[in-house]
PDB file of C-alpha atoms in Angstrom:
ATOM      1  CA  UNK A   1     -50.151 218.193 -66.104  1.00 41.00           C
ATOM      2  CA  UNK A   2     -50.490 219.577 -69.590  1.00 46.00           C
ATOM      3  CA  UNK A   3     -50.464 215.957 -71.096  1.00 80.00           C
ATOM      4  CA  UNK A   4     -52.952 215.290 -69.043  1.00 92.00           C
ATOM      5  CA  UNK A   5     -55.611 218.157 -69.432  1.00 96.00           C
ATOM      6  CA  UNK A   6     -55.090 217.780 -73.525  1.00 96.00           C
ATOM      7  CA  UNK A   7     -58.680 216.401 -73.905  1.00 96.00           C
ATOM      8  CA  UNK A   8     -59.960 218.893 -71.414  1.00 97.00           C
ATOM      9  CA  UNK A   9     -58.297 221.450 -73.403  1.00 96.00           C
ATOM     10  CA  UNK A  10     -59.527 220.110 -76.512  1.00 97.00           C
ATOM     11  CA  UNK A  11     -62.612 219.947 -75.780  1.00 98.00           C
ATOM     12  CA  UNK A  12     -63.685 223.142 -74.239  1.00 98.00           C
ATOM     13  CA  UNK A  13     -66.683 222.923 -73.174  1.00 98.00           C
ATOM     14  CA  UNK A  14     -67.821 220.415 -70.543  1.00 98.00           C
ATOM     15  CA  UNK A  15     -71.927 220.103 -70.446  1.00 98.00           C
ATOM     16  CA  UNK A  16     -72.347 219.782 -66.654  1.00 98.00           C
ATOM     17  CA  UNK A  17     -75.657 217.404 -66.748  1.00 98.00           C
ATOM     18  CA  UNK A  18     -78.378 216.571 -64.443  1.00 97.00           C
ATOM     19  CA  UNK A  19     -81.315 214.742 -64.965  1.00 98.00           C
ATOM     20  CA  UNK A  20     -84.383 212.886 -63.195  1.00 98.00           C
ATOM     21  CA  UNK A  21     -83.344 209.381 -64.623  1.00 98.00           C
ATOM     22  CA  UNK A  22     -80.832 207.666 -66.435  1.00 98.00           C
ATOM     23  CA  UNK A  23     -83.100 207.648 -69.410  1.00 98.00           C
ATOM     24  CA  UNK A  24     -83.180 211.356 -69.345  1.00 98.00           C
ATOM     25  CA  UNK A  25     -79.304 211.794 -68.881  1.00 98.00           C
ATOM     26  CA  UNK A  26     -78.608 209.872 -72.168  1.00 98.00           C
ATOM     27  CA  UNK A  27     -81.125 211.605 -74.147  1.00 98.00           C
ATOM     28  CA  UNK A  28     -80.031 214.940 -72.961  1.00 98.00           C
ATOM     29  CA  UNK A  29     -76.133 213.980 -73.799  1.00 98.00           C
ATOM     30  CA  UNK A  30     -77.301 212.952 -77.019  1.00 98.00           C
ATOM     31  CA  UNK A  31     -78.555 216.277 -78.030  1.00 98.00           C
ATOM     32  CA  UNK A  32     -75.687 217.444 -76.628  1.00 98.00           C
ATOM     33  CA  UNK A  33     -73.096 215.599 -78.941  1.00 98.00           C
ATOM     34  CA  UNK A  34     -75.650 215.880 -81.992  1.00 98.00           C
ATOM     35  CA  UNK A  35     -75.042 219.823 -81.001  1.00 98.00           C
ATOM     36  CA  UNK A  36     -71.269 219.977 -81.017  1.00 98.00           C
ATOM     37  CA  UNK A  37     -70.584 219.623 -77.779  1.00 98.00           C
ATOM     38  CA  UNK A  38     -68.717 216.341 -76.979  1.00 98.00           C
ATOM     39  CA  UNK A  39     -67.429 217.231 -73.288  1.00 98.00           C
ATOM     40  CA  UNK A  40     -70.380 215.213 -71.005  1.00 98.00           C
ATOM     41  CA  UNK A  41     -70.175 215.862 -67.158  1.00 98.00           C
ATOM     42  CA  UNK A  42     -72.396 213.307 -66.014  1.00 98.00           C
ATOM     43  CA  UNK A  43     -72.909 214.443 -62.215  1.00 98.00           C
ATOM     44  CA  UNK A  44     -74.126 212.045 -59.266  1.00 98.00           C
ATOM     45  CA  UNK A  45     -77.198 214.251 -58.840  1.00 96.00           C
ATOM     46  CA  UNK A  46     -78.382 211.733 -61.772  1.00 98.00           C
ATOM     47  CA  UNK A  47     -79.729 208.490 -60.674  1.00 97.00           C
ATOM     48  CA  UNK A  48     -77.388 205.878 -61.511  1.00 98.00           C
ATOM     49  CA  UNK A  49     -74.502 207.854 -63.215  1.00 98.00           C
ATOM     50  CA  UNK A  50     -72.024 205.553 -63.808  1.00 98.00           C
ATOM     51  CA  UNK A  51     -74.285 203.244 -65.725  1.00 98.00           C
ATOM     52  CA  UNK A  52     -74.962 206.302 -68.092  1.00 98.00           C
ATOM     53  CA  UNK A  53     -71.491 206.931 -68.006  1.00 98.00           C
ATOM     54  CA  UNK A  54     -70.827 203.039 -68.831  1.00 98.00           C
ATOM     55  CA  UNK A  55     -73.223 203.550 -72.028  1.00 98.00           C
ATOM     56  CA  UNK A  56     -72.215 206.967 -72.833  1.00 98.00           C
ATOM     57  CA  UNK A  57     -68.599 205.584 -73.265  1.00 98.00           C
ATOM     58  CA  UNK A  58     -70.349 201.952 -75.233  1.00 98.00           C
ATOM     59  CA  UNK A  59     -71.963 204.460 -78.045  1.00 98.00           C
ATOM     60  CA  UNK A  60     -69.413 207.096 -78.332  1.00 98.00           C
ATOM     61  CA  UNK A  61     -65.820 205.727 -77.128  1.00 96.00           C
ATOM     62  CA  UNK A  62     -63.225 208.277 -77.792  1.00 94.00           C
ATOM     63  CA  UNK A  63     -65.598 210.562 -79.845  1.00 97.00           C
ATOM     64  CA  UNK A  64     -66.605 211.704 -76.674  1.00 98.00           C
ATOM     65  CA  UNK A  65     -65.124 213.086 -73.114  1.00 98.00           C
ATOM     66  CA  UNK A  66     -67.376 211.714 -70.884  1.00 98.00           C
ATOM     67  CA  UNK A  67     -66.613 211.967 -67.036  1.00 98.00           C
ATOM     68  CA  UNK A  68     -68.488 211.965 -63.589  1.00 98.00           C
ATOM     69  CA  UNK A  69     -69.110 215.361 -61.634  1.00 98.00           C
ATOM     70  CA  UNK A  70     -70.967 216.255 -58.026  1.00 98.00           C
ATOM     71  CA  UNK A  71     -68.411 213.451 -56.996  1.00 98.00           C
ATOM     72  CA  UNK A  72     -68.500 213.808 -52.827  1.00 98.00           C
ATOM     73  CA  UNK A  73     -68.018 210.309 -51.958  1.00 98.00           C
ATOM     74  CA  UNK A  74     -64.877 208.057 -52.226  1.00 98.00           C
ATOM     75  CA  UNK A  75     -67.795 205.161 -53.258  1.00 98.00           C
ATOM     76  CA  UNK A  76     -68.232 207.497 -55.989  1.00 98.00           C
ATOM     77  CA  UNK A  77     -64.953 208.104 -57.295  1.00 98.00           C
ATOM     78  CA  UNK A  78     -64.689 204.870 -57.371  1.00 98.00           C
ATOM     79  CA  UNK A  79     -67.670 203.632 -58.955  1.00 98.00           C
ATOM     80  CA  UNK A  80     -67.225 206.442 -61.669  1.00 98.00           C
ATOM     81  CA  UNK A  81     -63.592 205.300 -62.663  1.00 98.00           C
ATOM     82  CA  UNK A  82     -64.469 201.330 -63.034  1.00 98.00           C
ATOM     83  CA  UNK A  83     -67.647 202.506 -65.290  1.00 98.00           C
ATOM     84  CA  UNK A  84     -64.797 204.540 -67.634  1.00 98.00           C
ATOM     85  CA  UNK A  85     -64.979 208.314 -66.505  1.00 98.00           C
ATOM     86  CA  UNK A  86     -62.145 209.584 -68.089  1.00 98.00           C
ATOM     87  CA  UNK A  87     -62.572 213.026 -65.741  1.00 98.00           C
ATOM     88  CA  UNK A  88     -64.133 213.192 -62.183  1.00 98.00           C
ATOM     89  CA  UNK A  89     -65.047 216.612 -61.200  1.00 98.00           C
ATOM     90  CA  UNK A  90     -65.631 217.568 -57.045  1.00 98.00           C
ATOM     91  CA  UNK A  91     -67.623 221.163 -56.033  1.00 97.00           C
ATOM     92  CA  UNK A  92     -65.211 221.278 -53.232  1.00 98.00           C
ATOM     93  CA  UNK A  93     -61.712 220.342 -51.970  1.00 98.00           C
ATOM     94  CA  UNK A  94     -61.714 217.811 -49.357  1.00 98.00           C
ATOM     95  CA  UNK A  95     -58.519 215.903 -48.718  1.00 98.00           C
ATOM     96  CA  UNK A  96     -59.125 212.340 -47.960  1.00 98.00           C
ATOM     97  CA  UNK A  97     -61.852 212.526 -51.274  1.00 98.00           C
ATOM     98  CA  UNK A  98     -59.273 214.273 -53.370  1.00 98.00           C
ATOM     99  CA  UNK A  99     -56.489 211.694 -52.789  1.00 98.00           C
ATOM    100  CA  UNK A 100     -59.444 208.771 -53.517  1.00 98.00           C
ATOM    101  CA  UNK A 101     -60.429 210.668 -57.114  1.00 98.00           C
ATOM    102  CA  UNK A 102     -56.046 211.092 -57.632  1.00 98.00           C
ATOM    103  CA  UNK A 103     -55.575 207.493 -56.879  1.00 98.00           C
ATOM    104  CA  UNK A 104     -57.960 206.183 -59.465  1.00 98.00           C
ATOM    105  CA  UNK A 105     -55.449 207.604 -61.930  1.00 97.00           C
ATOM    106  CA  UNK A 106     -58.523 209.959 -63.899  1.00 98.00           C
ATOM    107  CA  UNK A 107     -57.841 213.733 -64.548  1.00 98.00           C
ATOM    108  CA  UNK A 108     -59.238 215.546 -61.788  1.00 98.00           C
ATOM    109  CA  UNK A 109     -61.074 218.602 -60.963  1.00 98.00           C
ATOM    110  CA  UNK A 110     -61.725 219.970 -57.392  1.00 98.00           C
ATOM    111  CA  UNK A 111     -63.443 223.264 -56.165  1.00 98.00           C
ATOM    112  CA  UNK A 112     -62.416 226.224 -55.196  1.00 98.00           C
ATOM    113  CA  UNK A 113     -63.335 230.027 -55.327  1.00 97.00           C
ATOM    114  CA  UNK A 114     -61.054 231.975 -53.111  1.00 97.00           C
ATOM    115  CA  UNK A 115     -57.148 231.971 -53.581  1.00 97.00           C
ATOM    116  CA  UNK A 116     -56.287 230.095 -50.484  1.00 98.00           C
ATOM    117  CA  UNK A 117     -58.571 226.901 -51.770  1.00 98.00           C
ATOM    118  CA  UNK A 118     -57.004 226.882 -54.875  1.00 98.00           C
ATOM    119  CA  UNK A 119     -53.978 227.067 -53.525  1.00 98.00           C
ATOM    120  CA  UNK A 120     -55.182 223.541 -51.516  1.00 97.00           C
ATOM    121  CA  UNK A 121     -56.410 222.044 -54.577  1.00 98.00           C
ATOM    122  CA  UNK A 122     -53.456 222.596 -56.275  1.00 97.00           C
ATOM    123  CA  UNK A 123     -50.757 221.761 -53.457  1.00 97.00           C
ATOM    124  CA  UNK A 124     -52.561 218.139 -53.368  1.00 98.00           C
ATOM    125  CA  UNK A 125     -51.656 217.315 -57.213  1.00 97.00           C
ATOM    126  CA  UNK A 126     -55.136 218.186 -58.886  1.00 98.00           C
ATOM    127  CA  UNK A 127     -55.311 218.592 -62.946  1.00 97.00           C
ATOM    128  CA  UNK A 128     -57.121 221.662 -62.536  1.00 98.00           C
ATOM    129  CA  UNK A 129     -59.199 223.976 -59.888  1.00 98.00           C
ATOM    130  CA  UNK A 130     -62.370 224.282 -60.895  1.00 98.00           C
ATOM    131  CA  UNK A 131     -63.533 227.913 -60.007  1.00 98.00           C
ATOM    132  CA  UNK A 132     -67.150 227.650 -58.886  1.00 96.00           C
ATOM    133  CA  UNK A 133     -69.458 229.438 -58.314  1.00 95.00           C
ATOM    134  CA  UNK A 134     -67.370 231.592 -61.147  1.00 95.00           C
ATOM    135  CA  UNK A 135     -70.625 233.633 -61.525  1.00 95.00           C
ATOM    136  CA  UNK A 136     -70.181 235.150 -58.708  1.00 95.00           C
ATOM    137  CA  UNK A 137     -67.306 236.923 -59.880  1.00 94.00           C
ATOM    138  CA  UNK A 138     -67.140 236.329 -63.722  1.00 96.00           C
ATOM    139  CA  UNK A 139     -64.350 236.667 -66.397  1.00 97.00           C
ATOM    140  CA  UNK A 140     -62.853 239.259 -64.564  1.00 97.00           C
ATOM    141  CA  UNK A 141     -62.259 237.122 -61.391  1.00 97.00           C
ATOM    142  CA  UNK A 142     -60.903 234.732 -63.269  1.00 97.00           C
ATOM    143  CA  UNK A 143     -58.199 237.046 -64.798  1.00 97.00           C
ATOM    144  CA  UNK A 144     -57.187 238.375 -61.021  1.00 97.00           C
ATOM    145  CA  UNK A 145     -56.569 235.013 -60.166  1.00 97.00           C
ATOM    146  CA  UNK A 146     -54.288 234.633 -62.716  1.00 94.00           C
ATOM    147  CA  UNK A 147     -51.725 237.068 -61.381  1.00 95.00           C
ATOM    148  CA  UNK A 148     -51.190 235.203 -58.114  1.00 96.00           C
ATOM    149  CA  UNK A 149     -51.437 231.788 -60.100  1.00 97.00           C
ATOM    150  CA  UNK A 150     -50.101 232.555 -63.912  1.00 95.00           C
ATOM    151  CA  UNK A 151     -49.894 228.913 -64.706  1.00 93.00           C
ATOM    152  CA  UNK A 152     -52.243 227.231 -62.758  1.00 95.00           C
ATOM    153  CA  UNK A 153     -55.041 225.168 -65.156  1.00 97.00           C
ATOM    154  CA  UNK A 154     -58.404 226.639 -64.235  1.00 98.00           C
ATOM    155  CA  UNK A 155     -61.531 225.834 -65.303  1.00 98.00           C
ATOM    156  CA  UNK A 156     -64.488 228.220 -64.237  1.00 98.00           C
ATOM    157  CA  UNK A 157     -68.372 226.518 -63.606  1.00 97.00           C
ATOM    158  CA  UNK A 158     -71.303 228.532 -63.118  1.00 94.00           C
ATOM    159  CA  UNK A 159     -72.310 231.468 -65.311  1.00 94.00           C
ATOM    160  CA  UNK A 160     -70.915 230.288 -68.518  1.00 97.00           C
ATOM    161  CA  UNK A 161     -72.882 230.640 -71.391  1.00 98.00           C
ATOM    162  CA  UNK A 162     -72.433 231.429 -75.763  1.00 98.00           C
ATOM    163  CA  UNK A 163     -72.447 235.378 -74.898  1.00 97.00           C
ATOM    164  CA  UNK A 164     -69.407 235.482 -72.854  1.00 98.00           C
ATOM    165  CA  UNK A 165     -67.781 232.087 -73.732  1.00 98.00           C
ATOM    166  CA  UNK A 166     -64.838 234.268 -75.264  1.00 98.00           C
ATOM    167  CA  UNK A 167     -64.173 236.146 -71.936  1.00 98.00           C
ATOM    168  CA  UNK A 168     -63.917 233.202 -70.339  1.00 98.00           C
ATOM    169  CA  UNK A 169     -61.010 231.876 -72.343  1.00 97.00           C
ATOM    170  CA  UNK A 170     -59.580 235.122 -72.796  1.00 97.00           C
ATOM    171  CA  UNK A 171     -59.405 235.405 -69.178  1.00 97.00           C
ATOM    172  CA  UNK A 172     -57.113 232.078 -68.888  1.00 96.00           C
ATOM    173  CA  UNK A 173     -59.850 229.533 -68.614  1.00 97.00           C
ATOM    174  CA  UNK A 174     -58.416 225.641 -69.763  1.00 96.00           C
ATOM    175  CA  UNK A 175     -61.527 224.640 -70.393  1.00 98.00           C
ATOM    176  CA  UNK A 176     -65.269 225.378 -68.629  1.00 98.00           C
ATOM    177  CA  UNK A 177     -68.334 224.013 -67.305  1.00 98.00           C
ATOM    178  CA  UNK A 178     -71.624 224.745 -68.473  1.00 98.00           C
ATOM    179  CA  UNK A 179     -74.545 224.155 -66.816  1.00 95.00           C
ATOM    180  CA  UNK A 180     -78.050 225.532 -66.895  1.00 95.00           C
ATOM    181  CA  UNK A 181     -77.154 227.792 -70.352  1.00 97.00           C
ATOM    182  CA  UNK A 182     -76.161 224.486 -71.735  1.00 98.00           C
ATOM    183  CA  UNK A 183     -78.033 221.449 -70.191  1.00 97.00           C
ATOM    184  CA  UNK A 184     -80.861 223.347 -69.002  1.00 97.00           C
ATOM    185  CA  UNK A 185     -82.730 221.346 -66.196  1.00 96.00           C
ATOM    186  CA  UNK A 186     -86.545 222.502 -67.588  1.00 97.00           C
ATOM    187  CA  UNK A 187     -85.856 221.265 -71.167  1.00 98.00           C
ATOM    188  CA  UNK A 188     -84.348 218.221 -70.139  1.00 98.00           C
ATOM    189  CA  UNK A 189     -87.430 217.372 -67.123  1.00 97.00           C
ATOM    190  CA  UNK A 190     -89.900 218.383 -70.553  1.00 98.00           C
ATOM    191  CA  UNK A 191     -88.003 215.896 -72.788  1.00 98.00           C
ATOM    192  CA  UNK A 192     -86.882 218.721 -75.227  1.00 98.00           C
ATOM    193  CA  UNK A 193     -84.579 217.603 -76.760  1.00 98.00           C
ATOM    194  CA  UNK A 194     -84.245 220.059 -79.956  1.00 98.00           C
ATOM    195  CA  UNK A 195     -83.816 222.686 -77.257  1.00 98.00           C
ATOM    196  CA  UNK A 196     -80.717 221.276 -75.902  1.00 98.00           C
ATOM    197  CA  UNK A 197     -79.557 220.506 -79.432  1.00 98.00           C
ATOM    198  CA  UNK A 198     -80.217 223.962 -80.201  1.00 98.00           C
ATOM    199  CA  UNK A 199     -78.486 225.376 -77.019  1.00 98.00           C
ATOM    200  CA  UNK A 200     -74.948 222.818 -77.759  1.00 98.00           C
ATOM    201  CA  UNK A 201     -74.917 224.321 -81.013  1.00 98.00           C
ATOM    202  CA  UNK A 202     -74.842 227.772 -79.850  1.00 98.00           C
ATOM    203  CA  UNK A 203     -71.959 226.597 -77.504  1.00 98.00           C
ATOM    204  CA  UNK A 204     -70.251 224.555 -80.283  1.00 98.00           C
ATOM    205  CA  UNK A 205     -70.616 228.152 -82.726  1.00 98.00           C
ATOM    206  CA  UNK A 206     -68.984 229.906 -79.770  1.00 98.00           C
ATOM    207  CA  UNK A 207     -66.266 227.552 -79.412  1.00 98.00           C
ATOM    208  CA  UNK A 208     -65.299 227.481 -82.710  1.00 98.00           C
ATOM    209  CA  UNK A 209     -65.009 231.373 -82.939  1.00 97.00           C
ATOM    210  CA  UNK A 210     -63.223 231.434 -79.441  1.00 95.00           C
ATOM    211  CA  UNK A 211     -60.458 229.097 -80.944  1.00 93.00           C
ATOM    212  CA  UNK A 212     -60.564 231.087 -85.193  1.00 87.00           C
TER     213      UNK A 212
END
């Protein structure tokens, strides 16, 4: 399991991105990477994710972690693997989809918040729980869960921004997902692109003082 969440480790920081077009996704990932961030969550709220996954993956290859998230479908998980995400992320844990995202061989990431979902997630061979909403309960959450689960990889979404980034790891995070502090939905819809720059950089400055 550790082998296998060493780029999600790596990384850090997984930009959790939405966007009106496909046109709009790869511009906004671009700022991204230009930022310092080089973890790209390309979810299937996008139209037409794994063809900006597909040229995500053309531009950057392994200078980039580029993987599919809001995966609900097995069509999906599917679909996402053959275009080359190397992670598929789920909000939830069901079963049957679960299974579908192991079975494409990709790292994967299902959703749970209370202890009794994570202990689903992880009893059905997932690389990591992702904790989400984790804003709801913050670092601090986080760290309780870590008394029942001490090794378990978890990866908190929601709430995560430069200001607390350290918490996060600090309370046992592997890695996290940021969102709207990160790939914020009104700068990418205006095409502001410096502003998303701006914001990975902020991350990537974070990061880099999380990890010394």
């Amino acid at each position: 399991m550790t082998d296998r969440l060493s780029r999600a480790r790596s990384t850090g920081v997984l930009a959790v991105l939405r966007a009106a077009t496909p046109e709009a996704a790869l511009e906004a990932s671009e700022a991204i990477i230009r930022g310092g961030i080089i973890g790209i969550e390309v979810t299937f709220s996008t139209p037409d994710a794994p063809a900006v996954i597909r040229e995500l993956i053309a531009r950057h290859g392994d200078a980039a972690y580029v993987g599919a998230g809001t995966v609900t479908t097995v069509a999906q998980a599917e679909a996402a693997a053959e275009a080359g995400a190397e992670f598929l992320v789920s909000p939830g844990t069901l079963p049957d989809l679960t299974r579908a995202m192991l079975a494409t061989g990709r790292v994967v990431m299902t959703g749970a918040m209370t202890p009794t979902e994570v202990m689903a997630a992880l009893e059905l061979g997932v690389d990591a729980a992702k904790i989400f909403p984790a804003s709801l309960g913050g670092p601090s959450y986080l760290g309780a869960l870590r008394g029942p689960f001490p090794d378990a990889p978890l990866m908190p979404t929601g709430g995560v921004n430069p200001d607390n980034l350290a918490a996060w790891f600090t309370a046992g995070a592997v890695a996290v997902g940021a969102g709207g502090d990160l790939a914020n939905g009104a700068s990418i819809a205006a095409g502001d692109w410096a502003d998303i720059e701006q914001r990975s950089a902020r991350f990537a400055a974070a990061l880099a003082a999380v990890r010394g």
